[in-house]
Each structure stands twice: as structure tokens, then as C-alpha cells.
Short mmCIF file of C-alpha atoms in Angstrom, two decimals:
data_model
loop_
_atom_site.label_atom_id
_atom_site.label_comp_id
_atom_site.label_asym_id
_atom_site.label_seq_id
_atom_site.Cartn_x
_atom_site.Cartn_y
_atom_site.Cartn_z
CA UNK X 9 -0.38 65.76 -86.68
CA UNK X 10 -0.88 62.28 -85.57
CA UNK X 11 -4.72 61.63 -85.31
CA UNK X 12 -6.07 58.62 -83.18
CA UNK X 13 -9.33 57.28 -83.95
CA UNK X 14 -11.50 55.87 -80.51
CA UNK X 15 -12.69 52.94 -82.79
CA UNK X 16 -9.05 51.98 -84.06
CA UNK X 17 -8.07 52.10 -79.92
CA UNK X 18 -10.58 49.24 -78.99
CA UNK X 19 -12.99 52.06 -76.94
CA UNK X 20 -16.28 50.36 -78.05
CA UNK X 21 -19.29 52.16 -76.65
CA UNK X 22 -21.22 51.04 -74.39
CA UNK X 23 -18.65 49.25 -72.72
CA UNK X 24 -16.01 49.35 -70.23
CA UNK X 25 -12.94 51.45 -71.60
CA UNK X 26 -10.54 51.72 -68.78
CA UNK X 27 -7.90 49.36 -69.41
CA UNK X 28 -7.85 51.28 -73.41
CA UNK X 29 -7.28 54.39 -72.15
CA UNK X 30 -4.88 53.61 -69.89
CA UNK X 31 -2.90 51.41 -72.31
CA UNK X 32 -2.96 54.65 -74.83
CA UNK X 33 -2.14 57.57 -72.48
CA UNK X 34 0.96 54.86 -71.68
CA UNK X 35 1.37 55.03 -75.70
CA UNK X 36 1.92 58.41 -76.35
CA UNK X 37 4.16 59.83 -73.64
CA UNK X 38 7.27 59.51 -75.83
CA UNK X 39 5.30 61.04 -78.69
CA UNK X 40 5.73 65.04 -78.64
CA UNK X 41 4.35 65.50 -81.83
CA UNK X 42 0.70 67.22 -82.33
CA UNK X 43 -1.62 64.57 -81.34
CA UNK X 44 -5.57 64.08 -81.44
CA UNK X 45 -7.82 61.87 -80.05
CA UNK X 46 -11.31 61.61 -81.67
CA UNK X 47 -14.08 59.87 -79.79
CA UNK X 48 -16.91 59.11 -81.37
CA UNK X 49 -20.56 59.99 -79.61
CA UNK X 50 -21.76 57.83 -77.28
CA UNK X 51 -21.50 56.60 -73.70
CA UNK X 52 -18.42 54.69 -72.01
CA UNK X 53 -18.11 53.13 -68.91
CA UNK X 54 -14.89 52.99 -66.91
CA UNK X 55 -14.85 50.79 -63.62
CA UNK X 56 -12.68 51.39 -60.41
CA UNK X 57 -12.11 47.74 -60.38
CA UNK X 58 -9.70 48.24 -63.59
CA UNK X 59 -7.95 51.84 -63.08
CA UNK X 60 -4.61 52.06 -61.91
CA UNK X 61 -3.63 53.38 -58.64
CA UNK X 62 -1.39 56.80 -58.31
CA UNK X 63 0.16 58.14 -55.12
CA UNK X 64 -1.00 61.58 -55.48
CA UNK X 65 -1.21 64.73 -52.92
CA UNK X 66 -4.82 66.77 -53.20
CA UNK X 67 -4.52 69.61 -51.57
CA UNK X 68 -8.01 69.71 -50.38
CA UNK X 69 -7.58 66.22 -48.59
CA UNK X 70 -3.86 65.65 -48.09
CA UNK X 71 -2.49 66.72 -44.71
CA UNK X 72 1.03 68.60 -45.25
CA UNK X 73 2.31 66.33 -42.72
CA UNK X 74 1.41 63.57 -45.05
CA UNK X 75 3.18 64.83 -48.41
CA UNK X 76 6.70 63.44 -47.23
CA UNK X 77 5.31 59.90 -46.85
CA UNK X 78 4.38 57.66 -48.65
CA UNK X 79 1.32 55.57 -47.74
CA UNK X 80 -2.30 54.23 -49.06
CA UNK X 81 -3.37 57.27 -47.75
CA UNK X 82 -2.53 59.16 -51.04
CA UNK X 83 -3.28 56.53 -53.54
CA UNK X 84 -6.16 57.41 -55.54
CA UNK X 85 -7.57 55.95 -59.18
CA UNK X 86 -8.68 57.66 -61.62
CA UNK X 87 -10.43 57.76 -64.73
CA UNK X 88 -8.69 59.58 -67.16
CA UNK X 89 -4.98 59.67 -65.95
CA UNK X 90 -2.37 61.72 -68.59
CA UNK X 91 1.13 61.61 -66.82
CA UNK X 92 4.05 63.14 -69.15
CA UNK X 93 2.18 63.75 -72.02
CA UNK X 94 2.80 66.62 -74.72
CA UNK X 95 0.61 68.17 -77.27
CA UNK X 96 -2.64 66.26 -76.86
CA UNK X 97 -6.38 67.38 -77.98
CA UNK X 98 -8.95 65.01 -77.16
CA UNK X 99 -12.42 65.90 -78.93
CA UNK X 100 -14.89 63.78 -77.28
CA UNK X 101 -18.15 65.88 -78.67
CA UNK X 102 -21.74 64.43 -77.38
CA UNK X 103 -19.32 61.77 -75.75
CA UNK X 104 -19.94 60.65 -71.74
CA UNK X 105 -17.92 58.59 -69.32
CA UNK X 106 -20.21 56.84 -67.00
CA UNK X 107 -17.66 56.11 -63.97
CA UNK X 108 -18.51 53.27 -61.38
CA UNK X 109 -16.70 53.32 -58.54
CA UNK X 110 -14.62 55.69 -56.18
CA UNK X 111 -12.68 57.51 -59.12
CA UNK X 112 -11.22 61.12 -59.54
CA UNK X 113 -12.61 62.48 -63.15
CA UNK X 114 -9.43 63.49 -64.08
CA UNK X 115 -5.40 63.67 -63.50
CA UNK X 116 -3.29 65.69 -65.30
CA UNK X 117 0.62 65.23 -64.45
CA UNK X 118 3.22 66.90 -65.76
CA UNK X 119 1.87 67.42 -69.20
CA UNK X 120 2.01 69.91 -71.49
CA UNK X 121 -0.73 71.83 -74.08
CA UNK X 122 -2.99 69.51 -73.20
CA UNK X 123 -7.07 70.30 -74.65
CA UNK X 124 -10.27 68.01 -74.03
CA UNK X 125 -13.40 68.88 -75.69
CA UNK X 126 -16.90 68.46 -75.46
CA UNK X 127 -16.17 65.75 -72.63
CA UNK X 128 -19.16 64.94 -70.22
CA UNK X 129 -18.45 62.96 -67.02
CA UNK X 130 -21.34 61.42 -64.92
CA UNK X 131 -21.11 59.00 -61.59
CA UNK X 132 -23.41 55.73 -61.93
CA UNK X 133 -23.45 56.01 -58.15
CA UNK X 134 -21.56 59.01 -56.55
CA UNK X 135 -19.71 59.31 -53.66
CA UNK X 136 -21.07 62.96 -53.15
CA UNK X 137 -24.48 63.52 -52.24
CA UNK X 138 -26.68 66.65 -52.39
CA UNK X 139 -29.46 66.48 -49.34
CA UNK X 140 -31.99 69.19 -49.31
CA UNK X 141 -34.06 70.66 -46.19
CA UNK X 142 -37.59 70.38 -46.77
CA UNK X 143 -38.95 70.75 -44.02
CA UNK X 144 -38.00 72.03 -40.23
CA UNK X 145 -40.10 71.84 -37.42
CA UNK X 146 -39.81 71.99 -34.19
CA UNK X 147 -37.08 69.44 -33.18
CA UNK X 148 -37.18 67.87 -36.19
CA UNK X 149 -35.92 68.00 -39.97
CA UNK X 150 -37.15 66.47 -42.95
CA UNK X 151 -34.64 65.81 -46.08
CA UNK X 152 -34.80 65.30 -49.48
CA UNK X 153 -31.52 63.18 -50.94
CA UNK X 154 -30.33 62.90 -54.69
CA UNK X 155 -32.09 60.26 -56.94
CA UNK X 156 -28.85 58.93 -57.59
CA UNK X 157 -27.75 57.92 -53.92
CA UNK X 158 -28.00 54.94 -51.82
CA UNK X 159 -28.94 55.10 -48.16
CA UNK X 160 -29.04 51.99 -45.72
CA UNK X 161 -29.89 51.19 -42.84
CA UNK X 162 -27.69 49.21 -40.64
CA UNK X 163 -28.00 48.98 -37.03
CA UNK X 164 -30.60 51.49 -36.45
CA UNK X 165 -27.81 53.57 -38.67
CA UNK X 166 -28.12 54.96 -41.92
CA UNK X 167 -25.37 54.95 -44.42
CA UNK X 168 -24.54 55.79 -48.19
CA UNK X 169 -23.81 53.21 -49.99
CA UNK X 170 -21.61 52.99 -53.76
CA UNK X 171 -19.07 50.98 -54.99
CA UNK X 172 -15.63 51.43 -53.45
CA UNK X 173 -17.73 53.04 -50.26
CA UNK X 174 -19.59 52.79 -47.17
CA UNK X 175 -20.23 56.44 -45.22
CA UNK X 176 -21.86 57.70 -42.45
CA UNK X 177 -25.01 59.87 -43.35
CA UNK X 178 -23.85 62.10 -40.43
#
């Protein structure tokens, strides 16, 4: 078994890691040996500005219409992104990504036997919001929204604001 070592890859903690673990899923797709990849504890950071973009089809979002073309529409970026890749374990125990940015948490393409352990993922500022009722009266509503979410106001408009987006409370 061929046994990576996070330290040995450049993935500091800390620090931004995207560009590492892009460069060493790339690595290992022609490897079909038993591989593992230990992390060691800590906190990483991986930005939108440096993942790669992948034409991919989510069900959830992607319009059947839309699965025979391709556009921008079904580009996405993501932080952890395994395409072809055989035999992997990946024990990241007491370890957590920190993504900034509009990012999926993970992609998994075409790969085989694939295990990640102990992984935590966490959004510096999310792009999904929890807003609670906590109060109704009348006509009106009061809400509560997350501590980690961003509202504006913009021309008598409020909006939630991240990195990589803009929305529309409504």
C-alpha cells in the first residue's frame, strides 16, 4: 500500500490547500494500487478563486433538457474533486476544510473503492441559509437568520451576500 503523508503533499494547515489537492488527486489516477492519504488534525482552507471548474449534471439543479449541452450552466467547482481514481482511503481524523466561496463539498467521478474518514466540512460564509419564524402577528413576521449569513440592503432590498454570490432574500 502506497501511503501519502498531508505534510510531504505541501497541505500546511492553516492555509489554503486547493491547488495541493488538486495537483494530487491529478497524481494518482494512473495509480490502482491501495492508496492512503493521511491528514494530519487541523483546519484547511480551500478558496473558490483556485478550484478547477467541471461541467457536471446535478440532478437536483440540472434541467434534462440541459444534459445534452454543454454550457456554463453546468460548470461547477469544487472542493475535493476525485475523477478516475481507484483504491483510495483518505483518513482526515479531527481534520476540517473551511471552504470560501461557491463550492460543492465533494465530487466523486468515476472512481472506484473510494473511503474518507473522519472528514469535517464547514462554509466560512454559506450560500444556504437557515431563517427561523419567531414571531407572527397579524400581517407581519419576524425572522431569525443564521449567525453565519450576510444580509444587505440595497435599494430598499435585502440580499445575501458570500463570495461567488449575490441572492435575493425572497
Amino acid at each position: 500500500m502506497k501511503i501519502y503523508n498531508s505534510a510531504d503533499l505541501g497541505l500546511k494547515k492553516d492555509s489554503d490547500i486547493t491547488r495541493e489537492l488538486i495537483d494530487f488527486f491529478s497524481s494518482i489516477k494512473d495509480i490502482k494500487e491501495d492508496k492512503k492519504l493521511i491528514i494530519q488534525e487541523g483546519t484547511y482552507y480551500i478558496d473558490s478563486d483556485n478550484a478547477d471548474l467541471h461541467e457536471l449534471f446535478i440532478t437536483n439543479t440540472c434541467h434534462e433538457k440541459e444534459w445534452t449541452k454543454p454550457s456554463m450552466v453546468n460548470k461547477y467547482k469544487s472542493a475535493i474533486y476525485m475523477e478516475n481514481i481507484e483504491n483510495l482511503e483518505i483518513f482526515a481524523d479531527n481534520v476540517t476544510l473551511m471552504l470560501n466561496g461557491k463550492l460543492n463539498n465533494i465530487v466523486i467521478k468515476n472512481c472506484k473503492n473510494i473511503k474518507i474518514k473522519g472528514l469535517v466540512i464547514d462554509n466560512i460564509s454559506p450560500d444556504l441559509h437557515m431563517i427561523e419564524v419567531v414571531e407572527k402577528k397579524g400581517f407581519s413576521i419576524t425572522y431569525k437568520v443564521d449567525n453565519a449569513s450576510k444580509i444587505v440592503e440595497k435599494n430598499n432590498k435585502l440580499y445575501f451576500e458570500g463570495k461567488d454570490y449575490f441572492s435575493d432574500v425572497e
